[in-house]
PDB file of C-alpha atoms in Angstrom:
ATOM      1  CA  UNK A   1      39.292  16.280  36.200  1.00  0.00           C
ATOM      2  CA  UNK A   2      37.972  13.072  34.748  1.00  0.00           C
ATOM      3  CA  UNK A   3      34.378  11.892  34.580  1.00  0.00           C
ATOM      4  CA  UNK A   4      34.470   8.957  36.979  1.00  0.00           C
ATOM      5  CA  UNK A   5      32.398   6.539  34.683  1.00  0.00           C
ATOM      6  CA  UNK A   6      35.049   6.412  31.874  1.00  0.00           C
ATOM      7  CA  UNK A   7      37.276   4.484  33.662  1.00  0.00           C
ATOM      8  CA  UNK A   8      40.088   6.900  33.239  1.00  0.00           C
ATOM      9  CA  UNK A   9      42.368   8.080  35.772  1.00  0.00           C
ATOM     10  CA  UNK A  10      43.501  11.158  36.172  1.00  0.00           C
ATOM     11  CA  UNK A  11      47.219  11.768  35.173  1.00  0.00           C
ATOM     12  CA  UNK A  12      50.039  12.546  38.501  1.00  0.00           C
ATOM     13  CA  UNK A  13      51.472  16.159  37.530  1.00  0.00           C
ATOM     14  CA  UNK A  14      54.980  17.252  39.605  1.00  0.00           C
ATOM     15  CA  UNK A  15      53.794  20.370  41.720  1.00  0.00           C
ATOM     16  CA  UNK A  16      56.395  23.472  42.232  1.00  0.00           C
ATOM     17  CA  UNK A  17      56.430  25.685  44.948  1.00  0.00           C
ATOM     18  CA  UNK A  18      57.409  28.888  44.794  1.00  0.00           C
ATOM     19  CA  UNK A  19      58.608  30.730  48.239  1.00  0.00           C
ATOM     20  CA  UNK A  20      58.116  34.477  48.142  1.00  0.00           C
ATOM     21  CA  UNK A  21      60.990  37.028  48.288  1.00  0.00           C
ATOM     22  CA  UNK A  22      61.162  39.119  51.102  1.00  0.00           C
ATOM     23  CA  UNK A  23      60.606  42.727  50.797  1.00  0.00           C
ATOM     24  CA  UNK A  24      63.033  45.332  52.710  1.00  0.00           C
ATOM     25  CA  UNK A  25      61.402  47.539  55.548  1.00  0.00           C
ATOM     26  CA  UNK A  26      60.337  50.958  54.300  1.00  0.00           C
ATOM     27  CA  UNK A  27      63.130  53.444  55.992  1.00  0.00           C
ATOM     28  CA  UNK A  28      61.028  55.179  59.362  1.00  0.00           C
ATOM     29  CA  UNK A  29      59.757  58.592  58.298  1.00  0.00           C
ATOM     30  CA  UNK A  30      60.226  61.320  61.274  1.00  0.00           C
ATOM     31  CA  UNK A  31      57.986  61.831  64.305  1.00  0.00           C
ATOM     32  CA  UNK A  32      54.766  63.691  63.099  1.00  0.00           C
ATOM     33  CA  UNK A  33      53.696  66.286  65.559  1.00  0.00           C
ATOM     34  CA  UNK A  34      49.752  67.218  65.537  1.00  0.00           C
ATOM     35  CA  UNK A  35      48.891  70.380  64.345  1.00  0.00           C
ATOM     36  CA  UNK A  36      45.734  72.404  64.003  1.00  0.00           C
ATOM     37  CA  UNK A  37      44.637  72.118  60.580  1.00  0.00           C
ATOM     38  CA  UNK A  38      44.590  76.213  59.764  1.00  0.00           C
ATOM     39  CA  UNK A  39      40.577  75.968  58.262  1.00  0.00           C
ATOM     40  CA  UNK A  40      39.061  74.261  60.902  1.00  0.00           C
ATOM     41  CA  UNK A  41      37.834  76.807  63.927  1.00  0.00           C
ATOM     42  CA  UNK A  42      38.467  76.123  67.538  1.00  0.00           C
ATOM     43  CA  UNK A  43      35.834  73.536  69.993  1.00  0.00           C
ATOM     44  CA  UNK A  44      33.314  76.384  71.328  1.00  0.00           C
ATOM     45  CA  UNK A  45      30.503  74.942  73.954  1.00  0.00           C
ATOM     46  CA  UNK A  46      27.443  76.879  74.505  1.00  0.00           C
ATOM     47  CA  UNK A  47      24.978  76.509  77.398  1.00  0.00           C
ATOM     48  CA  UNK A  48      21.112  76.529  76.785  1.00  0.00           C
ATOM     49  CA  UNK A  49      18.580  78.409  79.215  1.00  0.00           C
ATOM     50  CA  UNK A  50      17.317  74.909  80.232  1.00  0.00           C
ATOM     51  CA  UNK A  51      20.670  73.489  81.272  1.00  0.00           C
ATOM     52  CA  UNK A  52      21.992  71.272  78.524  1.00  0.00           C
ATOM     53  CA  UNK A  53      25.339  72.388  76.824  1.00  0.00           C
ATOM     54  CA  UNK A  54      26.178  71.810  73.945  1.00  0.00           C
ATOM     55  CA  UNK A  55      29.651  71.657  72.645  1.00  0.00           C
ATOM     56  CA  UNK A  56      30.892  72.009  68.401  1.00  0.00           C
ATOM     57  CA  UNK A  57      32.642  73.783  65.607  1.00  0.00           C
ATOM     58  CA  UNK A  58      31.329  77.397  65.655  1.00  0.00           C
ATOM     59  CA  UNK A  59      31.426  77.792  61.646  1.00  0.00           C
ATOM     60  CA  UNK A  60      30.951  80.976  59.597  1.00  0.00           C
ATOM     61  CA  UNK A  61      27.942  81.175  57.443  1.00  0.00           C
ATOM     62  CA  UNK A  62      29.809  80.925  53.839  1.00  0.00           C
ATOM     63  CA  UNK A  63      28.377  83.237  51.750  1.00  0.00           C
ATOM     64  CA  UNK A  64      27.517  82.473  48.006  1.00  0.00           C
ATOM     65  CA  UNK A  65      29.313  84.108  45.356  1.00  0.00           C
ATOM     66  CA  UNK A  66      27.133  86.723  43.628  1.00  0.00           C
ATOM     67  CA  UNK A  67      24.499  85.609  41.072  1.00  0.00           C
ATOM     68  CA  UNK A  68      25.511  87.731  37.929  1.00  0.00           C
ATOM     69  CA  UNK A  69      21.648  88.996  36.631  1.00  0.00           C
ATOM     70  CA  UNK A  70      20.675  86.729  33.765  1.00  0.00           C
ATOM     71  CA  UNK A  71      19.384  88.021  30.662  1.00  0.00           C
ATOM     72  CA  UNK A  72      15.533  87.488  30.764  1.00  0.00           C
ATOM     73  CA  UNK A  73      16.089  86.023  27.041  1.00  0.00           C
ATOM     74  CA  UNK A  74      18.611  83.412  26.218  1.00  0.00           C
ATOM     75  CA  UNK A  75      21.358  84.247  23.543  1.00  0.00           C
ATOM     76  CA  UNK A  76      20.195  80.978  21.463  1.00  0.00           C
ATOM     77  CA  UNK A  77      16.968  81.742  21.850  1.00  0.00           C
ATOM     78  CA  UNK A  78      17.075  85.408  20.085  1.00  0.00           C
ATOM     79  CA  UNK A  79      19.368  83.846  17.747  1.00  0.00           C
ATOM     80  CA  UNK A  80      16.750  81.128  16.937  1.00  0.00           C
ATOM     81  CA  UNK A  81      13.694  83.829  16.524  1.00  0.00           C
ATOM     82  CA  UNK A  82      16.312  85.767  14.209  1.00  0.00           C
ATOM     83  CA  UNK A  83      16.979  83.050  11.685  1.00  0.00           C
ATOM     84  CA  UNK A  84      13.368  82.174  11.435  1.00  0.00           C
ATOM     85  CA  UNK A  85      12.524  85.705  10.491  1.00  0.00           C
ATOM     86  CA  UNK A  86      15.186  85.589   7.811  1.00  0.00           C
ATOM     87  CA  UNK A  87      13.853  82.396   6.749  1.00  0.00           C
ATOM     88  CA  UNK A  88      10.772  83.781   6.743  1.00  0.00           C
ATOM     89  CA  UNK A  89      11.583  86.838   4.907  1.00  0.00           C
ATOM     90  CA  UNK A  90      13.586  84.120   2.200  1.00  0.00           C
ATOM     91  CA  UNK A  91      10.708  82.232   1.700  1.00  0.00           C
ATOM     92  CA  UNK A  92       8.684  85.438   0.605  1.00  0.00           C
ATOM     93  CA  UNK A  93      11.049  86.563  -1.404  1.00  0.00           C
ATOM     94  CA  UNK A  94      11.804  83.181  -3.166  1.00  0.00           C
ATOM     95  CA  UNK A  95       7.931  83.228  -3.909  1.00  0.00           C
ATOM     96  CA  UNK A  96       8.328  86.501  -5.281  1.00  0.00           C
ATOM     97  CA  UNK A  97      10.419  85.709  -7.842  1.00  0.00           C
ATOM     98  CA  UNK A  98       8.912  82.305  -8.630  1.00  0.00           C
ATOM     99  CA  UNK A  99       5.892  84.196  -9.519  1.00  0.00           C
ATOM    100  CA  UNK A 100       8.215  86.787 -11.536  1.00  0.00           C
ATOM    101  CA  UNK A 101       9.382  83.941 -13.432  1.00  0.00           C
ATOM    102  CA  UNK A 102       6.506  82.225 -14.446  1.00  0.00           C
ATOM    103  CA  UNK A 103       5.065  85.579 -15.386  1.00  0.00           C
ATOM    104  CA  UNK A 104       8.112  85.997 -17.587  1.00  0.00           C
ATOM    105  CA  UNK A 105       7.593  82.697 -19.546  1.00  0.00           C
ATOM    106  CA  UNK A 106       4.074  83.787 -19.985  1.00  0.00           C
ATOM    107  CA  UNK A 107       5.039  86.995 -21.886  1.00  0.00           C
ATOM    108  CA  UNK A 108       7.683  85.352 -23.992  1.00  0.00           C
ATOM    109  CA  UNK A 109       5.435  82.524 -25.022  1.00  0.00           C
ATOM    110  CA  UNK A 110       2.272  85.012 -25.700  1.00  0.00           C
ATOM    111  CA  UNK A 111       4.974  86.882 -27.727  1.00  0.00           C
ATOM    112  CA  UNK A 112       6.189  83.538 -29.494  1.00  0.00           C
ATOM    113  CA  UNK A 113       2.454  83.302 -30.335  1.00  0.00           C
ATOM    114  CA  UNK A 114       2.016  86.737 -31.390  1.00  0.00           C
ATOM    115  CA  UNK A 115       4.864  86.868 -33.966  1.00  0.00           C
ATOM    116  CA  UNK A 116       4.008  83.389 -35.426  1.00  0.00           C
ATOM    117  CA  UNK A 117       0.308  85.290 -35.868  1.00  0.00           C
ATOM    118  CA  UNK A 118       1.645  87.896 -37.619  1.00  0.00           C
ATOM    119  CA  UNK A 119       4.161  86.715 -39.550  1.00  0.00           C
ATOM    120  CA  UNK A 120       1.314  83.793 -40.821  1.00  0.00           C
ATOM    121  CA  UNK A 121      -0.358  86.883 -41.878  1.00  0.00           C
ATOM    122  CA  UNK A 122       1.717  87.989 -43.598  1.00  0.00           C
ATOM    123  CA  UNK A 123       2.624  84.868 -45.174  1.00  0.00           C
ATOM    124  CA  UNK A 124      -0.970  84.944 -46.518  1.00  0.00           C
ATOM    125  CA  UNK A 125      -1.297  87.984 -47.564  1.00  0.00           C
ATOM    126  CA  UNK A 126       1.757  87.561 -49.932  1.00  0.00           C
ATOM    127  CA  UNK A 127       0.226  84.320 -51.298  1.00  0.00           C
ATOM    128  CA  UNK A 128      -3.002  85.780 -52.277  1.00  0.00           C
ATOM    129  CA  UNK A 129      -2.058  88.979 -53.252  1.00  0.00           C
ATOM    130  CA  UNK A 130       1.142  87.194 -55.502  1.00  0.00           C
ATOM    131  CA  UNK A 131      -1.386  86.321 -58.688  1.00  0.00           C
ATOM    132  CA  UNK A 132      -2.989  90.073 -59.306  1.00  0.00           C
ATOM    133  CA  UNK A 133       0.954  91.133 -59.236  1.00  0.00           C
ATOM    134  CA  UNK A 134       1.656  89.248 -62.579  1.00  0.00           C
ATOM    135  CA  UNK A 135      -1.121  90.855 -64.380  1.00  0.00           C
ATOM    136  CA  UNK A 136      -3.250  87.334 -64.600  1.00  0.00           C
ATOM    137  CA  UNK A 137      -6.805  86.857 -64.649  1.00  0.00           C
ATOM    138  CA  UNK A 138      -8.802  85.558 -62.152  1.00  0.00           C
ATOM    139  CA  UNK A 139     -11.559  83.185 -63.933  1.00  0.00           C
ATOM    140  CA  UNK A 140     -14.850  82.338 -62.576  1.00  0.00           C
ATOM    141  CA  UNK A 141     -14.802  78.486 -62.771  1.00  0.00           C
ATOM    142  CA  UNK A 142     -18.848  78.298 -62.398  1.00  0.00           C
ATOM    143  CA  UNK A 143     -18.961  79.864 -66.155  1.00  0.00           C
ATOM    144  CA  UNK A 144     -15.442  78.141 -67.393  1.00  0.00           C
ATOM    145  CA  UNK A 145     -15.869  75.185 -69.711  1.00  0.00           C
ATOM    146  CA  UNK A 146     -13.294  72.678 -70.219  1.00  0.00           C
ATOM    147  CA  UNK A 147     -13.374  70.755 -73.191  1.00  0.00           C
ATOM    148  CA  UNK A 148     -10.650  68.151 -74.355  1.00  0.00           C
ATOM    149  CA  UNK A 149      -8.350  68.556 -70.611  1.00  0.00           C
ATOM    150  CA  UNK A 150      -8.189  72.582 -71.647  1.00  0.00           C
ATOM    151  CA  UNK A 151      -9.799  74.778 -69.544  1.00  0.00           C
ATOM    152  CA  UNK A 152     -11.428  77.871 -71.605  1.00  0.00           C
ATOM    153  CA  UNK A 153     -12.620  80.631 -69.709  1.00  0.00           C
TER     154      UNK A 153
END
């Protein structure tokens, strides 16, 4: 318990002992008789042409149960080729109508641009046309002479 170079001595501890209790005999069951077990067939013993017998369990070839006939295509695997043509038919649709909607933005901006065109026309045409309303002149400034900050034409 104790290293023996440290000079100490291990300590005396008082030891119990514990007896065991006796268990009572299990009651005798009744006599067992042997009995055939009902699956197992009866000792058979055949001779071969060359003498030897030999002597076993004649057993009945067990016969599997009926394979039903598999489908030559899995379930998961038509289920899988389905969803990837609907994916497939998504996806084209999906770039259908991106294209729809970028050829949408194209006709409302060239319309955008269009009015704004027109409507700057017409701007102009009201600006230029807005001095020949009032009955003014129009002077030629080549032939104009201005004398004293008054403009004489």
């Amino acid at each position: 318990m104790f290293p023996e170079n440290t000079g100490h001595r291990p300590v005396e501890q008082a030891v119990t002992i514990h007896q065991p209790t006796r268990i009572a005999p299990y009651p005798a069951a009744a006599p067992v008789v042997p009995v055939q077990p009902v699956g197992v067939p009866a000792v058979t013993s055949i001779m071969l042409p060359d003498g030897r017998v030999i002597t076993g369990y004649a057993i009945d070839h067990t016969h599997p149960d009926p394979v039903t006939a598999k489908p030559l295509i899995s379930r998961t695997a038509v289920n899988i080729a389905l969803g990837g043509i609907g994916f497939g038919a998504v996806c084209g649709g999906l770039v259908l109508l991106t294209t729809f909607i970028a050829a949408l933005a194209a006709l409302v901006q060239q319309l955008i641009i269009l009015a704004a065109v027109i409507f700057g026309g017409f701007i102009a045409v009201q600006v230029l046309t807005a001095g020949r309303e009032r009955g003014t002149t129009t002077v030629n400034i080549r032939n104009a002479v201005i004398k004293r900050n008054h403009f004489h034409g």
